[in-house]
């Protein structure tokens, strides 16, 4: 690694050690790439506090909605290959989806959370999540809450099946297969970047612990009027559903499992070449990372900005973050990608993974003379 970043690595290492030794975190990973080259790869603590298994750089961690960035990347890689168009009406490849006037919903509406289909039945269960045909049929028969493009509403769970079924209809493969073959494989991270986790890889995963996330979900269900519509009580995104082997093995493309270095490497390959692998063209990068919709969001009530499958931040970055504290973002203007994951899922703790992301961003921007 470039010794110019020795100070940054030491700073990140010290921050991780402090988080772990203070007891705030069990295990943490942080990684960053600059212009296609790894500049930070740090980890600390335990992947499993029950057995004492250490957190290593290649330990996969279930990172909840940070997985949406993996699924979005699959879409754009297929689009780059000319196999998928983001303006494709879903019903063109999925005819039964046209029911209840849904023939005007396009993949762009889904990617930007404006399809009008954020809700799930109140009695949906994790067992349902393991049945792809059931979840796809449920969405094909769903009635939209409003016209496509009319309102921004975070499609917390439904987003993944809507995107994934389009990918399946177009390619004949599951979205996790496409990720493995078209993204993770070329980048050399097939054992660290997952949507559906293969059975043989499950023992390598970090064991999740709850540090306030479940309490936050309970609070959200009681205080946010639309929260239970998008994340019903039986399938709230927490350590319970995220720790179920059957759900981890299933195709649930709104969530993912990854190491920080694999996620940072993937985003780096969206920005430019990584060991000769570039996932999309500069023109497509600009289109997919530009703000596509900015509006008050229906579930959480905050003004939000989305590009084509990714959140877009005011600092020019695009990416995704997950409940409980995980993230992966890219900064096109800096040529930088940053990812951070942890296995003790918290809330109300000052968001230490976000602070680490900003630490890396600010140090890199300053070194490049753009701070």
Coordinates of C-alpha atoms in Angstrom, one line a residue:
X1 CA 0.0 0.0 0.0
X2 CA 1.0 3.6 -0.7
X3 CA 2.9 4.8 2.4
X4 CA 1.4 8.3 1.9
X5 CA -1.7 6.9 3.6
X6 CA 0.2 5.4 6.6
X7 CA -1.1 8.2 8.9
X8 CA -4.7 7.6 7.7
X9 CA -4.5 3.9 8.3
X10 CA -3.1 4.5 11.8
X11 CA -5.9 6.9 12.6
X12 CA -8.5 4.4 11.4
X13 CA -6.8 1.6 13.4
X14 CA -6.8 3.7 16.5
X15 CA -10.5 4.5 16.1
X16 CA -11.4 0.9 15.7
X17 CA -9.3 -0.2 18.6
X18 CA -11.0 2.4 20.8
X19 CA -14.5 1.2 19.7
X20 CA -13.7 -2.4 20.5
X21 CA -11.7 -2.0 23.7
X22 CA -14.4 0.4 25.1
X23 CA -17.0 -2.3 24.5
X24 CA -19.0 -0.3 22.0
X25 CA -18.3 -2.7 19.2
X26 CA -17.7 -6.4 18.9
X27 CA -16.1 -6.5 15.5
X28 CA -15.6 -3.8 12.8
X29 CA -14.1 -3.5 9.4
X30 CA -13.2 -0.4 7.4
X31 CA -11.8 -0.3 3.8
X32 CA -11.2 2.3 1.2
X33 CA -9.9 2.5 -2.3
X34 CA -8.5 5.5 -4.2
X35 CA -8.2 5.5 -7.9
X36 CA -8.6 1.7 -8.0
X37 CA -6.0 0.9 -5.3
X38 CA -6.6 -0.1 -1.7
X39 CA -5.5 2.6 0.8
X40 CA -7.3 1.4 3.9
X41 CA -8.0 -2.2 5.1
X42 CA -8.4 -2.3 8.8
X43 CA -10.4 -4.5 11.1
X44 CA -10.6 -5.1 14.9
X45 CA -12.4 -7.2 17.4
X46 CA -14.4 -10.4 17.2
X47 CA -16.6 -11.9 14.5
X48 CA -18.2 -14.1 17.2
X49 CA -18.0 -13.1 20.8
X50 CA -19.3 -16.5 21.8
X51 CA -16.4 -18.5 20.3
X52 CA -13.7 -15.8 20.3
X53 CA -13.4 -16.0 16.5
X54 CA -11.6 -12.9 15.3
X55 CA -12.9 -10.4 12.8
X56 CA -10.6 -10.7 9.8
X57 CA -10.5 -8.7 6.5
X58 CA -12.4 -11.4 4.7
X59 CA -15.2 -12.1 7.3
X60 CA -18.6 -11.5 5.6
X61 CA -21.0 -9.4 7.7
X62 CA -24.7 -9.2 7.1
X63 CA -25.1 -5.5 6.3
X64 CA -28.8 -5.1 5.8
X65 CA -29.8 -2.4 3.3
X66 CA -26.2 -1.8 2.3
X67 CA -26.9 -4.8 0.1
X68 CA -29.2 -2.7 -2.1
X69 CA -26.0 -1.2 -3.6
X70 CA -25.0 -4.7 -4.7
X71 CA -28.3 -5.3 -6.4
X72 CA -28.2 -1.8 -8.0
X73 CA -24.7 -2.5 -9.3
X74 CA -26.0 -5.7 -11.0
X75 CA -28.6 -3.7 -12.8
X76 CA -26.0 -1.2 -14.1
X77 CA -23.6 -3.9 -15.1
X78 CA -26.3 -5.6 -17.2
X79 CA -27.3 -2.2 -18.6
X80 CA -23.7 -1.6 -19.6
X81 CA -23.7 -4.9 -21.4
X82 CA -26.8 -3.8 -23.3
X83 CA -29.0 -6.5 -21.7
X84 CA -31.2 -4.2 -19.6
X85 CA -32.7 -0.7 -19.9
X86 CA -33.5 1.2 -16.7
X87 CA -36.6 2.6 -18.5
X88 CA -37.9 -0.9 -19.1
X89 CA -41.6 -1.3 -18.0
X90 CA -41.6 -4.2 -15.6
X91 CA -44.7 -5.8 -17.3
X92 CA -42.8 -6.1 -20.6
X93 CA -40.7 -8.9 -19.2
X94 CA -43.1 -9.8 -16.3
X95 CA -46.6 -9.8 -17.9
X96 CA -48.5 -10.7 -14.7
X97 CA -47.1 -7.6 -13.0
X98 CA -49.4 -5.5 -15.2
X99 CA -52.4 -6.2 -12.9
X100 CA -54.1 -3.4 -11.1
X101 CA -52.8 -0.8 -13.5
X102 CA -49.1 -1.4 -12.9
X103 CA -48.2 -1.5 -16.6
X104 CA -46.7 2.0 -16.4
X105 CA -44.1 1.2 -13.7
X106 CA -40.6 1.1 -15.0
X107 CA -37.3 -0.1 -13.5
X108 CA -36.4 3.5 -13.1
X109 CA -39.4 4.0 -10.8
X110 CA -38.3 1.0 -8.7
X111 CA -34.6 2.0 -8.5
X112 CA -35.7 5.5 -7.3
X113 CA -38.2 4.2 -4.7
X114 CA -41.1 5.9 -6.6
X115 CA -42.9 2.8 -7.9
X116 CA -45.8 3.1 -5.4
X117 CA -45.3 -0.4 -4.0
X118 CA -43.4 0.0 -0.7
X119 CA -45.9 -2.0 1.4
X120 CA -46.1 -5.7 2.4
X121 CA -49.0 -7.6 4.0
X122 CA -49.1 -7.2 7.7
X123 CA -48.8 -11.0 8.3
X124 CA -45.8 -11.6 6.1
X125 CA -43.2 -13.9 7.7
X126 CA -39.5 -14.7 7.3
X127 CA -40.6 -18.1 5.9
X128 CA -42.3 -16.2 3.1
X129 CA -39.1 -14.4 2.4
X130 CA -37.4 -17.7 1.6
X131 CA -39.9 -18.4 -1.2
X132 CA -39.0 -16.3 -4.3
X133 CA -42.1 -17.4 -6.2
X134 CA -44.4 -16.4 -3.4
X135 CA -42.9 -13.0 -2.9
X136 CA -42.8 -12.3 -6.7
X137 CA -46.5 -13.4 -7.1
X138 CA -47.4 -11.2 -4.1
X139 CA -45.9 -8.1 -5.8
X140 CA -47.4 -9.0 -9.2
X141 CA -50.8 -9.0 -7.6
X142 CA -50.2 -5.9 -5.4
X143 CA -52.2 -2.7 -5.9
X144 CA -50.0 0.4 -6.0
X145 CA -50.6 3.0 -3.3
X146 CA -50.3 5.8 -5.9
X147 CA -49.2 6.4 -9.5
X148 CA -45.6 5.7 -10.4
X149 CA -43.4 8.7 -9.9
X150 CA -46.0 10.5 -7.7
X151 CA -44.3 10.0 -4.4
X152 CA -41.0 9.0 -2.9
X153 CA -41.4 6.1 -0.4
X154 CA -38.5 3.9 0.7
X155 CA -39.3 0.4 -0.6
X156 CA -37.4 -1.3 2.3
X157 CA -38.1 -4.9 1.4
X158 CA -40.1 -4.9 -1.8
X159 CA -37.4 -3.1 -3.8
X160 CA -35.3 -6.2 -3.9
X161 CA -37.9 -8.6 -5.3
X162 CA -39.0 -6.0 -7.9
X163 CA -35.5 -5.5 -9.2
X164 CA -34.5 -9.1 -8.8
X165 CA -37.5 -10.5 -10.7
X166 CA -36.7 -8.2 -13.6
X167 CA -33.1 -9.5 -13.6
X168 CA -34.3 -13.1 -13.4
X169 CA -36.7 -12.6 -16.3
X170 CA -34.1 -10.9 -18.5
X171 CA -31.1 -13.1 -17.8
X172 CA -32.7 -16.4 -16.6
X173 CA -30.5 -16.2 -13.5
X174 CA -31.1 -15.1 -10.0
X175 CA -29.7 -11.7 -9.0
X176 CA -27.2 -13.4 -6.6
X177 CA -25.9 -15.5 -9.5
X178 CA -25.4 -12.5 -11.7
X179 CA -23.6 -10.7 -8.8
X180 CA -21.3 -13.6 -8.3
X181 CA -20.6 -14.1 -12.0
X182 CA -20.5 -10.6 -13.4
X183 CA -19.3 -8.5 -10.4
X184 CA -17.8 -10.5 -7.5
X185 CA -16.0 -13.0 -9.8
X186 CA -14.2 -10.6 -12.0
X187 CA -13.2 -8.6 -8.9
X188 CA -11.9 -11.7 -7.0
X189 CA -14.3 -11.3 -4.1
X190 CA -16.7 -14.2 -4.6
X191 CA -16.4 -15.3 -1.0
X192 CA -16.9 -11.8 0.4
X193 CA -19.8 -10.3 -1.6
X194 CA -23.2 -11.9 -1.3
X195 CA -26.9 -11.5 -1.8
X196 CA -28.0 -15.1 -1.2
X197 CA -25.2 -16.7 0.9
X198 CA -24.2 -20.2 -0.1
X199 CA -24.7 -22.8 2.6
X200 CA -21.0 -23.6 2.7
X201 CA -20.1 -20.0 3.5
X202 CA -22.5 -19.5 6.4
X203 CA -20.0 -20.6 9.1
X204 CA -17.7 -17.8 8.0
X205 CA -20.2 -15.0 8.7
X206 CA -19.9 -12.7 11.6
X207 CA -22.5 -13.4 14.3
X208 CA -24.8 -10.4 14.7
X209 CA -25.5 -8.9 18.1
X210 CA -28.2 -6.4 19.0
X211 CA -27.1 -3.1 20.6
X212 CA -30.3 -1.0 20.3
X213 CA -31.5 -1.8 16.8
X214 CA -34.5 -3.9 17.9
X215 CA -35.6 -1.1 20.3
X216 CA -35.4 1.4 17.5
X217 CA -37.5 -0.8 15.3
X218 CA -40.1 -1.1 18.0
X219 CA -40.1 2.7 18.5
X220 CA -40.4 3.2 14.7
X221 CA -43.4 0.9 14.5
X222 CA -45.1 2.8 17.3
X223 CA -44.2 6.3 16.2
X224 CA -43.9 6.4 12.4
X225 CA -47.3 5.8 10.9
X226 CA -46.1 4.1 7.7
X227 CA -43.2 2.1 9.1
X228 CA -45.1 -1.2 9.8
X229 CA -46.5 -1.0 6.2
X230 CA -43.0 -1.3 4.7
X231 CA -41.4 -3.4 7.5
X232 CA -44.2 -5.4 9.2
X233 CA -43.5 -6.6 12.8
X234 CA -42.6 -10.2 11.7
X235 CA -39.9 -9.0 9.3
X236 CA -38.3 -6.0 10.8
X237 CA -34.7 -5.6 9.6
X238 CA -32.8 -6.6 12.8
X239 CA -30.5 -9.2 14.2
X240 CA -33.2 -11.8 14.4
X241 CA -34.1 -12.0 10.7
X242 CA -30.5 -11.1 9.8
X243 CA -29.2 -14.1 11.8
X244 CA -31.6 -16.7 10.3
X245 CA -29.6 -19.2 8.1
X246 CA -32.6 -19.8 5.8
X247 CA -33.1 -16.1 5.2
X248 CA -29.4 -15.6 4.6
X249 CA -29.4 -18.4 2.0
X250 CA -32.5 -17.0 0.3
X251 CA -32.8 -14.4 -2.5
X252 CA -33.7 -11.3 -0.5
X253 CA -32.0 -8.7 -2.7
X254 CA -32.8 -5.6 -0.5
X255 CA -30.2 -6.9 1.9
X256 CA -26.7 -8.3 1.6
X257 CA -23.7 -9.8 3.3
X258 CA -20.2 -8.6 2.6
X259 CA -16.8 -7.6 3.9
X260 CA -15.9 -4.0 3.9
X261 CA -13.0 -4.5 1.5
X262 CA -15.2 -6.3 -1.1
X263 CA -17.8 -3.6 -1.0
X264 CA -15.2 -0.8 -1.3
X265 CA -13.6 -2.7 -4.2
X266 CA -16.9 -3.0 -6.0
X267 CA -17.6 0.7 -5.7
X268 CA -14.1 1.4 -6.8
X269 CA -14.7 -0.6 -9.9
X270 CA -17.8 1.6 -10.7
X271 CA -15.5 4.7 -10.5
X272 CA -12.7 3.3 -12.7
X273 CA -10.5 0.2 -13.3
X274 CA -9.5 -2.1 -10.4
X275 CA -6.8 -4.5 -11.5
X276 CA -8.1 -4.1 -15.1
X277 CA -11.8 -4.5 -14.2
X278 CA -14.2 -1.6 -14.8
X279 CA -17.9 -2.3 -14.2
X280 CA -19.4 0.7 -16.1
X281 CA -18.5 3.4 -18.5
X282 CA -17.9 7.0 -17.3
X283 CA -21.2 8.1 -19.0
X284 CA -23.2 5.4 -17.1
X285 CA -21.4 6.3 -13.9
X286 CA -22.6 9.9 -14.2
X287 CA -26.2 8.8 -15.0
X288 CA -26.5 6.3 -12.2
X289 CA -25.0 8.4 -9.5
X290 CA -26.7 11.7 -10.3
X291 CA -29.7 12.8 -8.2
X292 CA -32.8 11.5 -9.8
X293 CA -35.4 12.3 -7.2
X294 CA -35.3 14.6 -4.2
X295 CA -38.5 14.9 -2.0
X296 CA -39.9 14.3 1.5
X297 CA -39.9 10.5 2.0
X298 CA -43.1 8.8 3.0
X299 CA -41.8 6.4 5.7
X300 CA -39.4 8.5 7.7
X301 CA -40.7 12.0 6.7
X302 CA -37.2 13.4 5.9
X303 CA -36.1 15.0 2.6
X304 CA -34.2 12.3 0.8
X305 CA -32.3 12.1 -2.5
X306 CA -31.9 9.0 -4.6
X307 CA -30.1 8.2 -7.8
X308 CA -30.7 5.0 -9.8
X309 CA -30.6 2.5 -6.9
X310 CA -28.3 4.4 -4.6
X311 CA -28.8 7.2 -2.1
X312 CA -27.0 10.4 -3.1
X313 CA -25.5 12.6 -0.5
X314 CA -24.9 16.4 -0.5
X315 CA -21.1 15.8 -0.5
X316 CA -21.4 14.2 -4.0
X317 CA -21.2 10.6 -2.9
X318 CA -23.5 7.8 -3.8
X319 CA -24.1 4.5 -2.1
X320 CA -26.2 2.7 0.5
X321 CA -26.3 2.3 4.3
X322 CA -27.9 -0.3 6.4
X323 CA -30.0 -0.4 9.6
X324 CA -27.8 -0.8 12.7
X325 CA -24.6 0.7 11.1
X326 CA -23.0 -0.4 7.8
X327 CA -22.3 1.6 4.7
X328 CA -20.6 1.6 1.3
X329 CA -20.2 4.8 -0.7
X330 CA -18.2 6.2 -3.6
X331 CA -17.0 9.7 -4.3
X332 CA -16.7 10.2 -8.0
X333 CA -14.9 13.6 -7.7
X334 CA -12.3 12.1 -5.4
X335 CA -12.0 8.7 -7.0
X336 CA -12.6 7.3 -3.6
X337 CA -14.8 4.5 -2.2
X338 CA -15.3 3.7 1.5
X339 CA -17.1 0.9 3.3
X340 CA -17.6 0.0 6.9
X341 CA -19.4 -2.9 8.5
X342 CA -19.9 -4.1 12.1
X343 CA -21.6 -7.0 13.7
X344 CA -23.0 -5.3 16.8
X345 CA -26.0 -3.5 15.3
X346 CA -26.7 -0.3 17.2
X347 CA -28.9 2.8 17.2
X348 CA -28.6 6.1 19.0
X349 CA -24.9 5.6 19.4
X350 CA -23.6 8.5 17.3
X351 CA -23.2 6.4 14.2
X352 CA -19.5 5.5 14.5
X353 CA -19.4 3.9 11.0
X354 CA -20.5 7.2 9.5
X355 CA -17.9 9.0 11.5
X356 CA -15.2 6.6 10.1
X357 CA -16.5 7.3 6.5
X358 CA -16.2 11.0 7.0
X359 CA -12.8 10.6 8.6
X360 CA -11.5 8.8 5.5
X361 CA -13.2 11.2 3.1
X362 CA -11.9 14.3 4.8
X363 CA -8.3 13.1 5.1
X364 CA -8.3 12.0 1.4
X365 CA -9.8 15.3 0.3
X366 CA -7.2 17.3 2.3
X367 CA -4.3 15.2 0.9
X368 CA -5.6 15.8 -2.7
X369 CA -6.0 19.5 -2.0
X370 CA -9.8 19.4 -2.2
X371 CA -10.7 19.7 1.5

